[in-house]
GROMACS .gro file of N, CA and C in nm:
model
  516
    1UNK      N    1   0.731   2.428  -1.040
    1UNK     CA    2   0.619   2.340  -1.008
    1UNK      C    3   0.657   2.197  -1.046
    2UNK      N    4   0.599   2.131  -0.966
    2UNK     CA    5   0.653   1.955  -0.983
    2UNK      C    6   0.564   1.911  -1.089
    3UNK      N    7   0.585   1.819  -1.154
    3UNK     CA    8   0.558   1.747  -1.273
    3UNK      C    9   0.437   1.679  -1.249
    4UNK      N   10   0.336   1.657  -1.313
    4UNK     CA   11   0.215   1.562  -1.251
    4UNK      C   12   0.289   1.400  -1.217
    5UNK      N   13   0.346   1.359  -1.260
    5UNK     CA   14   0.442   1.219  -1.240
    5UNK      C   15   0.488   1.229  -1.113
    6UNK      N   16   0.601   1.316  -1.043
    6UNK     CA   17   0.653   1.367  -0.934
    6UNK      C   18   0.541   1.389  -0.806
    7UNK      N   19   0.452   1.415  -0.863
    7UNK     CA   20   0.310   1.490  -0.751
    7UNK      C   21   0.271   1.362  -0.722
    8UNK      N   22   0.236   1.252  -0.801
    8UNK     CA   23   0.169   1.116  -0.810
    8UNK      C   24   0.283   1.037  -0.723
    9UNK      N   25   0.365   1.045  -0.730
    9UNK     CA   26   0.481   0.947  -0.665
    9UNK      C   27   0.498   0.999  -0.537
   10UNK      N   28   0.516   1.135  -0.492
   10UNK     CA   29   0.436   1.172  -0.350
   10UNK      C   30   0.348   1.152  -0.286
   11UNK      N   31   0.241   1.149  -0.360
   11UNK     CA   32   0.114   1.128  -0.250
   11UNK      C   33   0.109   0.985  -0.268
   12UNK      N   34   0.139   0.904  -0.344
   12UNK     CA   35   0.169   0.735  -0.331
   12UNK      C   36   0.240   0.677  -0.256
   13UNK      N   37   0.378   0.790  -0.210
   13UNK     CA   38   0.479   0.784  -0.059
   13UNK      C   39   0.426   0.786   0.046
   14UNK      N   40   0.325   0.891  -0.003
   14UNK     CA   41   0.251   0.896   0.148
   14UNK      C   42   0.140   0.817   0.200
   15UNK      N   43   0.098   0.713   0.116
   15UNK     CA   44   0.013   0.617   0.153
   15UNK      C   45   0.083   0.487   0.163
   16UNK      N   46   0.158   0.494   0.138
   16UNK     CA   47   0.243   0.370   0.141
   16UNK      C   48   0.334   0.379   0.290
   17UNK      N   49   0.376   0.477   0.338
   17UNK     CA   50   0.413   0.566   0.463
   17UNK      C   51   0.329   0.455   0.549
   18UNK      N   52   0.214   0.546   0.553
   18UNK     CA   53   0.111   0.550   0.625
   18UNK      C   54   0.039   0.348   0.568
   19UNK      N   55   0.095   0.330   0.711
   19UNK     CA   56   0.087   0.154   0.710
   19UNK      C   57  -0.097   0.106   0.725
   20UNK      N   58  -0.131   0.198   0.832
   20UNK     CA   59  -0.243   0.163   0.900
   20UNK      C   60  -0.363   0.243   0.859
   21UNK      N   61  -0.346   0.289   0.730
   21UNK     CA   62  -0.433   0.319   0.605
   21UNK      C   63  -0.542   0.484   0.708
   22UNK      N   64  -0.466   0.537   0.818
   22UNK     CA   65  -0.558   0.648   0.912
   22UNK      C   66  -0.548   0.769   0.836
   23UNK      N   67  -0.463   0.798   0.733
   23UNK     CA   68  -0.423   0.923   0.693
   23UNK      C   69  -0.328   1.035   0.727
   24UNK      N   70  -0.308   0.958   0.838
   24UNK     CA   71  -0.180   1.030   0.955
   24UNK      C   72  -0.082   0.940   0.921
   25UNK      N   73   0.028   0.975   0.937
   25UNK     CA   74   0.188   0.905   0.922
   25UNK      C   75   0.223   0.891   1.053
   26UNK      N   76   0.251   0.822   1.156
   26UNK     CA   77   0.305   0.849   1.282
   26UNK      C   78   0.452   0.856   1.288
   27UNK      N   79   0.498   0.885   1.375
   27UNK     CA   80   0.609   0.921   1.376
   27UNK      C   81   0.717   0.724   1.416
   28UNK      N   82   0.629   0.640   1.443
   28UNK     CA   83   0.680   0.515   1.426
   28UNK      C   84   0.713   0.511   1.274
   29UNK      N   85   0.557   0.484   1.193
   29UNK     CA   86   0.601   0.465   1.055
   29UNK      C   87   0.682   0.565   0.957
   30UNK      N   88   0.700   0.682   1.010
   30UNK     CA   89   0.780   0.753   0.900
   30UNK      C   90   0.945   0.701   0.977
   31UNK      N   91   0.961   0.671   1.087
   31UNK     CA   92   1.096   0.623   1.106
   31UNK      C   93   1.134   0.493   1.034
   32UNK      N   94   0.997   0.409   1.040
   32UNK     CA   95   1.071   0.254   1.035
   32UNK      C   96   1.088   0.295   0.853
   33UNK      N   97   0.976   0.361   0.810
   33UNK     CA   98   1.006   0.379   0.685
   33UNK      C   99   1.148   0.416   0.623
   34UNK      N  100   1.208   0.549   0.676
   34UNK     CA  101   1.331   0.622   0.659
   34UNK      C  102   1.426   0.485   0.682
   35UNK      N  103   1.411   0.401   0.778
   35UNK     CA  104   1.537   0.324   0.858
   35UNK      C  105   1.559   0.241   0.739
   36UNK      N  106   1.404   0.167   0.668
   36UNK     CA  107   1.450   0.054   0.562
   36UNK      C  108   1.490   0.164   0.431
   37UNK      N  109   1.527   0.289   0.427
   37UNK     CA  110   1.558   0.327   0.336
   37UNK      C  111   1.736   0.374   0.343
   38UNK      N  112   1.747   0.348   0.495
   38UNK     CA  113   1.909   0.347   0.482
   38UNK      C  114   1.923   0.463   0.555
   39UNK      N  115   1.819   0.554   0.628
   39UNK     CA  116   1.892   0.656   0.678
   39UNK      C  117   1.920   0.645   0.805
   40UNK      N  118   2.017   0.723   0.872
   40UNK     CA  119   2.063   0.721   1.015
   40UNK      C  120   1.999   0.791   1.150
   41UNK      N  121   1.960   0.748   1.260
   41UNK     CA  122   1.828   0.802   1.370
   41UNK      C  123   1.871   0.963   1.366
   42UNK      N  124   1.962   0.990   1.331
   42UNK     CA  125   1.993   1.134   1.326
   42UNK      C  126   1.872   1.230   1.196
   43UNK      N  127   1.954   1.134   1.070
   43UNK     CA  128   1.825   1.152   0.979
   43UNK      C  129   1.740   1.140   0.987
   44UNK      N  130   1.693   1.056   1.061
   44UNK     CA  131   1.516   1.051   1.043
   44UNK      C  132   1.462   1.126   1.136
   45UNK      N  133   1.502   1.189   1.241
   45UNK     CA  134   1.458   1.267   1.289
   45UNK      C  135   1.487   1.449   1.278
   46UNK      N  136   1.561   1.445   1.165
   46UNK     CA  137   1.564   1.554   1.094
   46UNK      C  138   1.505   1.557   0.989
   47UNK      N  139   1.441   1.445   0.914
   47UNK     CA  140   1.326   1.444   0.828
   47UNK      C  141   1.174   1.453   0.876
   48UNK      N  142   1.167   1.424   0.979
   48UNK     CA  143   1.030   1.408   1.100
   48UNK      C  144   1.017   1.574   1.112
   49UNK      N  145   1.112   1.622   1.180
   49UNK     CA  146   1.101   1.800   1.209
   49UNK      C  147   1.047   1.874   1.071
   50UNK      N  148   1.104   1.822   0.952
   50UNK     CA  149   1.073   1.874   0.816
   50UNK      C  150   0.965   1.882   0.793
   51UNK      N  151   0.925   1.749   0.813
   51UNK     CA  152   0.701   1.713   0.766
   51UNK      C  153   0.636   1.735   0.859
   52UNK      N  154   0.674   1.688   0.986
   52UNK     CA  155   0.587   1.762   1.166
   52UNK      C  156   0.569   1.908   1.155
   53UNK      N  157   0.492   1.999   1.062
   53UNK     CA  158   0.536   2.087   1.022
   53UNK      C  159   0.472   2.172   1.223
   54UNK      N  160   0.329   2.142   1.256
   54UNK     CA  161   0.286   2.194   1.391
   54UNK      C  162   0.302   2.104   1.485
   55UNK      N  163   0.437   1.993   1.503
   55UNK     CA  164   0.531   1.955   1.585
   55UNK      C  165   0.427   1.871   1.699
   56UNK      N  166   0.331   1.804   1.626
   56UNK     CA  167   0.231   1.754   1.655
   56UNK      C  168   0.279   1.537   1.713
   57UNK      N  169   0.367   1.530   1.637
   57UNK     CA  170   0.421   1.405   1.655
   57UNK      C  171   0.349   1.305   1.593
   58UNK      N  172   0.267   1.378   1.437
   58UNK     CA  173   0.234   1.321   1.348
   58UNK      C  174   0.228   1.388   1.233
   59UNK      N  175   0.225   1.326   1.079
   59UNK     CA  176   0.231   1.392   0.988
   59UNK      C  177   0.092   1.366   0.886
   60UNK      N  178  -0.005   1.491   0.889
   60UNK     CA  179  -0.105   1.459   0.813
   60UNK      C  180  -0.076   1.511   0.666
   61UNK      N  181  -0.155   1.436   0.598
   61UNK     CA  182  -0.161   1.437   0.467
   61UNK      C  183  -0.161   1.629   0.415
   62UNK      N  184  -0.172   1.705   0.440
   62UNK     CA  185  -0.158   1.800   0.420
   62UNK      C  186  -0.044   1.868   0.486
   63UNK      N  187   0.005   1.854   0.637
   63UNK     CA  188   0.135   1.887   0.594
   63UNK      C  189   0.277   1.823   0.560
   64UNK      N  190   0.224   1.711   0.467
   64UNK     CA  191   0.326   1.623   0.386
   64UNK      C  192   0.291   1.737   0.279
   65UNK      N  193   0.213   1.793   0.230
   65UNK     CA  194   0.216   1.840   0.107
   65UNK      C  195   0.263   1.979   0.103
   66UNK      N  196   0.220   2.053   0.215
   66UNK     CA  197   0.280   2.164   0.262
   66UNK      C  198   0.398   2.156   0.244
   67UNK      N  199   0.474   2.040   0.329
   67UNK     CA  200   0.639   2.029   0.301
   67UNK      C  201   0.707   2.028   0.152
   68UNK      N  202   0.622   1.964   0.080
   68UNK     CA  203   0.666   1.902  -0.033
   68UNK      C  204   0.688   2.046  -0.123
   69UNK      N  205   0.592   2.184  -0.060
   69UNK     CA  206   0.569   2.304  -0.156
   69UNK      C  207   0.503   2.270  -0.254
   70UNK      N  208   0.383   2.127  -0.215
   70UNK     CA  209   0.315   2.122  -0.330
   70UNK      C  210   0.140   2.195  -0.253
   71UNK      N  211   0.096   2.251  -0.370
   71UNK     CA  212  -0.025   2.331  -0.368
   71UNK      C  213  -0.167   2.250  -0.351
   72UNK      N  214  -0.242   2.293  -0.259
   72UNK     CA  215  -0.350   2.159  -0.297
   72UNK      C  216  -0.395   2.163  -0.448
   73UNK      N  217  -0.409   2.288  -0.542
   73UNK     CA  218  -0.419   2.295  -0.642
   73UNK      C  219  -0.350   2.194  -0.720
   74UNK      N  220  -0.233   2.208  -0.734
   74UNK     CA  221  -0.175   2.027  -0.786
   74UNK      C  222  -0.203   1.903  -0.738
   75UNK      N  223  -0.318   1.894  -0.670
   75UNK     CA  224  -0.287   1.770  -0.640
   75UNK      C  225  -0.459   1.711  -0.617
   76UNK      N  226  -0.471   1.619  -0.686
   76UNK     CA  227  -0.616   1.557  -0.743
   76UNK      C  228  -0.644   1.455  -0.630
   77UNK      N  229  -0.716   1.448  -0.558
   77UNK     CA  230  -0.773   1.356  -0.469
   77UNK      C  231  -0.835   1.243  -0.496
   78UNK      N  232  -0.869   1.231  -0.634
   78UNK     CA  233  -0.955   1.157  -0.725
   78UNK      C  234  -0.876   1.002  -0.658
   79UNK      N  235  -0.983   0.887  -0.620
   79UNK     CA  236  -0.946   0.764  -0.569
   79UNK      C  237  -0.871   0.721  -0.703
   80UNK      N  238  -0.760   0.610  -0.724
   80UNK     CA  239  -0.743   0.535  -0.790
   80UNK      C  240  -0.869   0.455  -0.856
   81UNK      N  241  -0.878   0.400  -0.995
   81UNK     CA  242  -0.980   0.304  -1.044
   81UNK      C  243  -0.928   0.166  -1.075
   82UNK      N  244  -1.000   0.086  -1.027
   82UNK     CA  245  -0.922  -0.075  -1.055
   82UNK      C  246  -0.953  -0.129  -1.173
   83UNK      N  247  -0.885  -0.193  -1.221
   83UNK     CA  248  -0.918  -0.261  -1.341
   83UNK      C  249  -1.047  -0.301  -1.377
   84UNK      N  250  -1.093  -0.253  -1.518
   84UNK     CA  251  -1.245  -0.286  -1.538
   84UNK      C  252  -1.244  -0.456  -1.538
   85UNK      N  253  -1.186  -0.564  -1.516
   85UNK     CA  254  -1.214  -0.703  -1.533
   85UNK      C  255  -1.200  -0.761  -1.391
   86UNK      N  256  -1.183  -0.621  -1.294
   86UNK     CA  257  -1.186  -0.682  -1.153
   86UNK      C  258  -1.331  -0.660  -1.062
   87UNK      N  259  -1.365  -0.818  -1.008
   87UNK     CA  260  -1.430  -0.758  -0.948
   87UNK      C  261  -1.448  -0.813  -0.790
   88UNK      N  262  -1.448  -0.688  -0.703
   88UNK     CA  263  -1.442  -0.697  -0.596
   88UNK      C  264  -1.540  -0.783  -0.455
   89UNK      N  265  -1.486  -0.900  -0.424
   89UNK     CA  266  -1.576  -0.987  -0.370
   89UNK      C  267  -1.546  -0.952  -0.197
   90UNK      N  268  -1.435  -0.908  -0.121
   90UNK     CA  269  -1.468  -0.868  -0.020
   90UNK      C  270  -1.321  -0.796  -0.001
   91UNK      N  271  -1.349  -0.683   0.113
   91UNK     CA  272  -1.223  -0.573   0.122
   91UNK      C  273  -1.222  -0.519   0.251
   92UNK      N  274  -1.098  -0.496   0.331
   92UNK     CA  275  -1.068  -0.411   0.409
   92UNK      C  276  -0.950  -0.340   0.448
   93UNK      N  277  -0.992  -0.257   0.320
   93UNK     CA  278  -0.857  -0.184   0.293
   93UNK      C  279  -0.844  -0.070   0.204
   94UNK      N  280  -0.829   0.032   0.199
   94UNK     CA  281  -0.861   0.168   0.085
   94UNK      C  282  -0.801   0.132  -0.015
   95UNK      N  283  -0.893   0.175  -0.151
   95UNK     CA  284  -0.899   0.147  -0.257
   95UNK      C  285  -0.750   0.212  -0.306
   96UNK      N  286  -0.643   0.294  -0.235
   96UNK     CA  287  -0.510   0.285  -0.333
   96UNK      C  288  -0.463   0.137  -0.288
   97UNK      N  289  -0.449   0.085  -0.153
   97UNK     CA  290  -0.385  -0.055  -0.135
   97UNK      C  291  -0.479  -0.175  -0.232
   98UNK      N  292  -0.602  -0.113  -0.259
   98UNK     CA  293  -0.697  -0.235  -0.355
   98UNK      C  294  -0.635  -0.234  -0.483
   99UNK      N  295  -0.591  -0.156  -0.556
   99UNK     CA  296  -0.502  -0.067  -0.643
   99UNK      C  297  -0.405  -0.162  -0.700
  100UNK      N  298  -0.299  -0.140  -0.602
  100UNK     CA  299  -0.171  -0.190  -0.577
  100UNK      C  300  -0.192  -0.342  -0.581
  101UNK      N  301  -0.293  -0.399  -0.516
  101UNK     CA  302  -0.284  -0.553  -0.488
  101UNK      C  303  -0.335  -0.566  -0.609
  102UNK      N  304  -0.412  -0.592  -0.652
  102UNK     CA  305  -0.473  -0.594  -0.822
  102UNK      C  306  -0.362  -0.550  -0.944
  103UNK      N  307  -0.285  -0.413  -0.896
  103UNK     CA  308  -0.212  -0.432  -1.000
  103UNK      C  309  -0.078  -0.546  -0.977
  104UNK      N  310  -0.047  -0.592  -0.882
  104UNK     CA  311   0.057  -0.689  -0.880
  104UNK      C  312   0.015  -0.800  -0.922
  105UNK      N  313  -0.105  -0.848  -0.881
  105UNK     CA  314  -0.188  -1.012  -0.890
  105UNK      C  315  -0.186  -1.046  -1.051
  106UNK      N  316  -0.231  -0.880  -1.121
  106UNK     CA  317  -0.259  -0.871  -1.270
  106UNK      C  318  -0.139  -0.907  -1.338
  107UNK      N  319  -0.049  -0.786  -1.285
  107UNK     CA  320   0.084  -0.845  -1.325
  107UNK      C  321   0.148  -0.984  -1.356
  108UNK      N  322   0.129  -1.043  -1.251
  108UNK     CA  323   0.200  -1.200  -1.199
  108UNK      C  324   0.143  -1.262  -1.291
  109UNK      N  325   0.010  -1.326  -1.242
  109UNK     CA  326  -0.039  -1.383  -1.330
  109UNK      C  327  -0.071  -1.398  -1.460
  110UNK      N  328  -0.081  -1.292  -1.528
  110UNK     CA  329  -0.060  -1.263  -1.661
  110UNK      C  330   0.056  -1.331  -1.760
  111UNK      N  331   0.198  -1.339  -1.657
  111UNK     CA  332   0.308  -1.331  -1.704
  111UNK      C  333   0.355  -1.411  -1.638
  112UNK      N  334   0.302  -1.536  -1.562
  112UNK     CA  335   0.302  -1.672  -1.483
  112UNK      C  336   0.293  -1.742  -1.621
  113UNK      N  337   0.293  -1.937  -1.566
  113UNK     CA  338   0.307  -1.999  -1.647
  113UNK      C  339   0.192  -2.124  -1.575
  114UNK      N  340   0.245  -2.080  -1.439
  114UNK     CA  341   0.170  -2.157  -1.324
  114UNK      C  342   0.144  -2.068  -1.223
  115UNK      N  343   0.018  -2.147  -1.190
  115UNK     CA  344  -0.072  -2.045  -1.050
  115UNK      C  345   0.025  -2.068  -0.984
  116UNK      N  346   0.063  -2.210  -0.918
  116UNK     CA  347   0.146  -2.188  -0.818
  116UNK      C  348   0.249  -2.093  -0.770
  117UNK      N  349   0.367  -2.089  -0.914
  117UNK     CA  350   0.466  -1.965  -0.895
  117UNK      C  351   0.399  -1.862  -0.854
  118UNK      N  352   0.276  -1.849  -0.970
  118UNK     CA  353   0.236  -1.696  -0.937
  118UNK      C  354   0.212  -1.700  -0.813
  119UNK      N  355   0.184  -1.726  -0.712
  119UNK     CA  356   0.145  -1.678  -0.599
  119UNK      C  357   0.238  -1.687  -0.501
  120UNK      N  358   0.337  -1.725  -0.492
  120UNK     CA  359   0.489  -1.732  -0.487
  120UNK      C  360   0.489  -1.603  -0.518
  121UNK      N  361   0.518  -1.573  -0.654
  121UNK     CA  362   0.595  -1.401  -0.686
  121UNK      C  363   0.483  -1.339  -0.611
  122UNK      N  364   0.365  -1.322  -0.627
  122UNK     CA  365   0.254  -1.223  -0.538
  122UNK      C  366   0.296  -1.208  -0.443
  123UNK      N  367   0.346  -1.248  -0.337
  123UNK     CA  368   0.326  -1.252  -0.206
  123UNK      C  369   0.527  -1.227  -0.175
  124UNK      N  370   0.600  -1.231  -0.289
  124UNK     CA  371   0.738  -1.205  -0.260
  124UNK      C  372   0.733  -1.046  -0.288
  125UNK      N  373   0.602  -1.003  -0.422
  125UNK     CA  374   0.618  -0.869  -0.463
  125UNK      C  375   0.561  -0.805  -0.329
  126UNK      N  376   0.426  -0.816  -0.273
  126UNK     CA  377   0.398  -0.753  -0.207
  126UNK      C  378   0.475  -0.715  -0.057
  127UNK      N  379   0.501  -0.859  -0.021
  127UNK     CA  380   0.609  -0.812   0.074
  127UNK      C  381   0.709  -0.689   0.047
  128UNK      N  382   0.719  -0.703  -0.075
  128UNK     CA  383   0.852  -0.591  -0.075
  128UNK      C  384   0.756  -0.466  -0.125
  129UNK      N  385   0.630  -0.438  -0.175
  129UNK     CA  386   0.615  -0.301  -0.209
  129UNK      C  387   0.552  -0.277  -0.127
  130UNK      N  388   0.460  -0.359  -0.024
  130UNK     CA  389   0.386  -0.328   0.049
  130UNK      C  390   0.387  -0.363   0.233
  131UNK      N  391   0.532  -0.402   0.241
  131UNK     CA  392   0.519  -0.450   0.406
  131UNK      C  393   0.518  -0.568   0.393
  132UNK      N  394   0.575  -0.642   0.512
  132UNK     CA  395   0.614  -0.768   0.541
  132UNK      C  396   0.489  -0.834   0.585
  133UNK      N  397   0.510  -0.953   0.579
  133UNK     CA  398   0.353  -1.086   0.631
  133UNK      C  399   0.291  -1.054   0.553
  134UNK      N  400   0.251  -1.039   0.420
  134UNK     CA  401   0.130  -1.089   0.328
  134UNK      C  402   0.146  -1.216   0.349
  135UNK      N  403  -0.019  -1.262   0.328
  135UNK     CA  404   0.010  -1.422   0.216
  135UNK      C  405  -0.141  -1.410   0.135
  136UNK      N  406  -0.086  -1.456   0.014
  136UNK     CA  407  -0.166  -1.478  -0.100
  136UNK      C  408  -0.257  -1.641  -0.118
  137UNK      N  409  -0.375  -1.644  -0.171
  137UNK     CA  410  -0.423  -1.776  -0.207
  137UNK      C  411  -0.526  -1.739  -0.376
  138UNK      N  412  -0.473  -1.858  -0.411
  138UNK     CA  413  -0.515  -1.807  -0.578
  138UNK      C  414  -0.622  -1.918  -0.569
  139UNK      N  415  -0.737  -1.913  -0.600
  139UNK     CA  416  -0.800  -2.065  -0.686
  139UNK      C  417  -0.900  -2.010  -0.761
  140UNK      N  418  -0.981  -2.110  -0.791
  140UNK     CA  419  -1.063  -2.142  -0.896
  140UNK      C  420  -1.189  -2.177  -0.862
  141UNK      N  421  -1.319  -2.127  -0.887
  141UNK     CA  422  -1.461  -2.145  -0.826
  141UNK      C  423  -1.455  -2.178  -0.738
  142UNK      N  424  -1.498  -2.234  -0.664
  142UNK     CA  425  -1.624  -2.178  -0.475
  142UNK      C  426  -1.466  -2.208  -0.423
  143UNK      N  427  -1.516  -2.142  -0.303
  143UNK     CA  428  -1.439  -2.173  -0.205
  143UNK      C  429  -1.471  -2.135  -0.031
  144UNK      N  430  -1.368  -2.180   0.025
  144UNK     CA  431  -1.441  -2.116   0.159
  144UNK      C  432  -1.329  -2.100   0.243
  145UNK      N  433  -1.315  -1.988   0.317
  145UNK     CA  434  -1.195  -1.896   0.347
  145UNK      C  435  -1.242  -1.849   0.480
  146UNK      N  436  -1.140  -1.899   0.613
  146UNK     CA  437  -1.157  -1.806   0.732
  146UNK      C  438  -1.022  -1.771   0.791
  147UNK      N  439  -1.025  -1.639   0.799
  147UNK     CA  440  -0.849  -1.613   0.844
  147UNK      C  441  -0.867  -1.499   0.913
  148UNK      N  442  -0.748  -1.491   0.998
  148UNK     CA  443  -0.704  -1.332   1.107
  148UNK      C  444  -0.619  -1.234   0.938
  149UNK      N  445  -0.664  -1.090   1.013
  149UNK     CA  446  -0.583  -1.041   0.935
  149UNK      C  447  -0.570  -0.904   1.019
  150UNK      N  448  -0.467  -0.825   0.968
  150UNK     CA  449  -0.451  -0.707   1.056
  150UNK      C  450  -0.579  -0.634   1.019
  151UNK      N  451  -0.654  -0.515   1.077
  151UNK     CA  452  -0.714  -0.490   1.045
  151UNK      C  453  -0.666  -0.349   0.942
  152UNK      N  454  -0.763  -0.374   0.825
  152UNK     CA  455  -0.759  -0.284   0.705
  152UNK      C  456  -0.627  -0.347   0.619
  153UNK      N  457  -0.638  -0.454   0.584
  153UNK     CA  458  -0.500  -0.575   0.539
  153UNK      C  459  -0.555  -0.668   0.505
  154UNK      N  460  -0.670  -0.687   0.395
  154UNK     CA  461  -0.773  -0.787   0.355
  154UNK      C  462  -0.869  -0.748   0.205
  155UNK      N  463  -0.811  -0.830   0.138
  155UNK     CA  464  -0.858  -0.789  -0.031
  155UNK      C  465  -0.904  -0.904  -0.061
  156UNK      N  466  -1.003  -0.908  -0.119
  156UNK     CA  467  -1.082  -1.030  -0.206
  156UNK      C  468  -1.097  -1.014  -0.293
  157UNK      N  469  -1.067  -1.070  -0.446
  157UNK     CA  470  -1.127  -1.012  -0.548
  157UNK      C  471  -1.150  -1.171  -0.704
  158UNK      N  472  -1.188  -1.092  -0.780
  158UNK     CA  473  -1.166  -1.204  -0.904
  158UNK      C  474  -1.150  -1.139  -1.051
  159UNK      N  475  -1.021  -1.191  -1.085
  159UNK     CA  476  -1.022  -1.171  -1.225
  159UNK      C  477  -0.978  -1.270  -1.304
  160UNK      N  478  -1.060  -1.274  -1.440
  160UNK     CA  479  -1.058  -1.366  -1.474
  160UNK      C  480  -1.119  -1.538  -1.412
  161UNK      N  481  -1.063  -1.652  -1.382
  161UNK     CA  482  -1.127  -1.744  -1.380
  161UNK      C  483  -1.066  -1.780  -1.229
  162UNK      N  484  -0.978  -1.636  -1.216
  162UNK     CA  485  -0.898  -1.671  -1.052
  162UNK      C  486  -0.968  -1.565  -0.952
  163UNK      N  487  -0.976  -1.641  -0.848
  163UNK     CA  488  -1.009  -1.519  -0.707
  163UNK      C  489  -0.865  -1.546  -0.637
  164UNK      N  490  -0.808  -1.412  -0.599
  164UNK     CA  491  -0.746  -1.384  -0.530
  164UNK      C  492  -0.761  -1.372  -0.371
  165UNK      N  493  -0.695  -1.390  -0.320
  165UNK     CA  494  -0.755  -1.360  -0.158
  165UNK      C  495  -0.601  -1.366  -0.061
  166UNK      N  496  -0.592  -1.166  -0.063
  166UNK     CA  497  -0.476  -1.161   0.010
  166UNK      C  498  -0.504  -1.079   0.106
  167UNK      N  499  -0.406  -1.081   0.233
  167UNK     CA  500  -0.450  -1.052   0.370
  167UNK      C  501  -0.286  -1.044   0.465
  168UNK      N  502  -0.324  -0.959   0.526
  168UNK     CA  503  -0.135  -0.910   0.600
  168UNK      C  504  -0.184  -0.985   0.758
  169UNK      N  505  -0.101  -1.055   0.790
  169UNK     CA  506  -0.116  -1.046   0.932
  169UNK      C  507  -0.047  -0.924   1.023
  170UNK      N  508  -0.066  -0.932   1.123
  170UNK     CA  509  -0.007  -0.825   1.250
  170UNK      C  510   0.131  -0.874   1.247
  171UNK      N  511   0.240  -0.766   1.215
  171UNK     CA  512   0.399  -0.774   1.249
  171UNK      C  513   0.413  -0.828   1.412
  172UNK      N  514   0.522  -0.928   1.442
  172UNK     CA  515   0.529  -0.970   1.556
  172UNK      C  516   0.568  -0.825   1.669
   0.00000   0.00000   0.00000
């Protein structure tokens, strides 16, 4: 049996997979995924046959887990919880990507010196843990904000004396 650590880093693959937050993996994103991981169209479509377990030409969240030989019994559905000092001013996006953006912002800034950098590193981290075209905006009381964003690629939040406000555009 896999480790609760191991189980958690799976089903976190698999949302991170899964770009367009549907619960299905398509068979685009589990390729482009495999490709930035270095494997060859041979591989990835011998990893696709692995998780396509009813050759459906998508991979749902259950038979990613099926594959994995993990049990639904191991595996807790329970949403992620965000930091108790966050609080959420506008969102469109499931609460593991609300998660993730909060824990990077927390990160940065914490361990910034200047907003500016920080939002610099925000938007260099997320690109890389989370997909290309973020952009980040940090400030400080009121503000007023109108932007495109992909849809379900839009977090608002505030902690501390900063609101965050990050948002992915559509890949060209």
């Amino acid at each position: 049996m896999a480790s609760e650590g191991e189980i958690e880093h799976w089903i976190e693959l698999f949302f991170d997979i899964d770009l367009n937050n549907t619960g299905i993996i398509s068979r685009r994103e589990m390729r482009e995924f495999l490709v930035s991981e270095g494997k060859s169209e041979r591989e990835c479509e011998k990893i696709i046959r692995q998780f396509d377990l009813n050759k459906s030409g998508q991979i749902s969240f259950e038979e990613w887990c099926e594959a994995l030989g993990l049990s639904s019994n191991d595996i807790s559905r329970e949403e992620p919880v965000l930091h108790e000092k966050v609080n959420v001013l506008s969102y469109d996006c499931h609460v593991r990507h609300q998660k993730k953006i909060c824990d990077i912002c927390i990160d940065v800034i914490e361990s910034s010196k200047e907003t500016k950098e920080a939002a610099k590193l925000i938007k260099q981290q997320m690109d890389r843990r989370l997909g290309k075209l973020w952009h980040v905006v940090i400030v400080k009381g009121q503000y007023w904000a109108f932007y495109s964003h992909e849809p379900t690629y839009s977090f608002v939040f505030k902690y501390g004396p900063h609101i965050f406000i990050c948002w992915r555009t559509p890949m060209p």
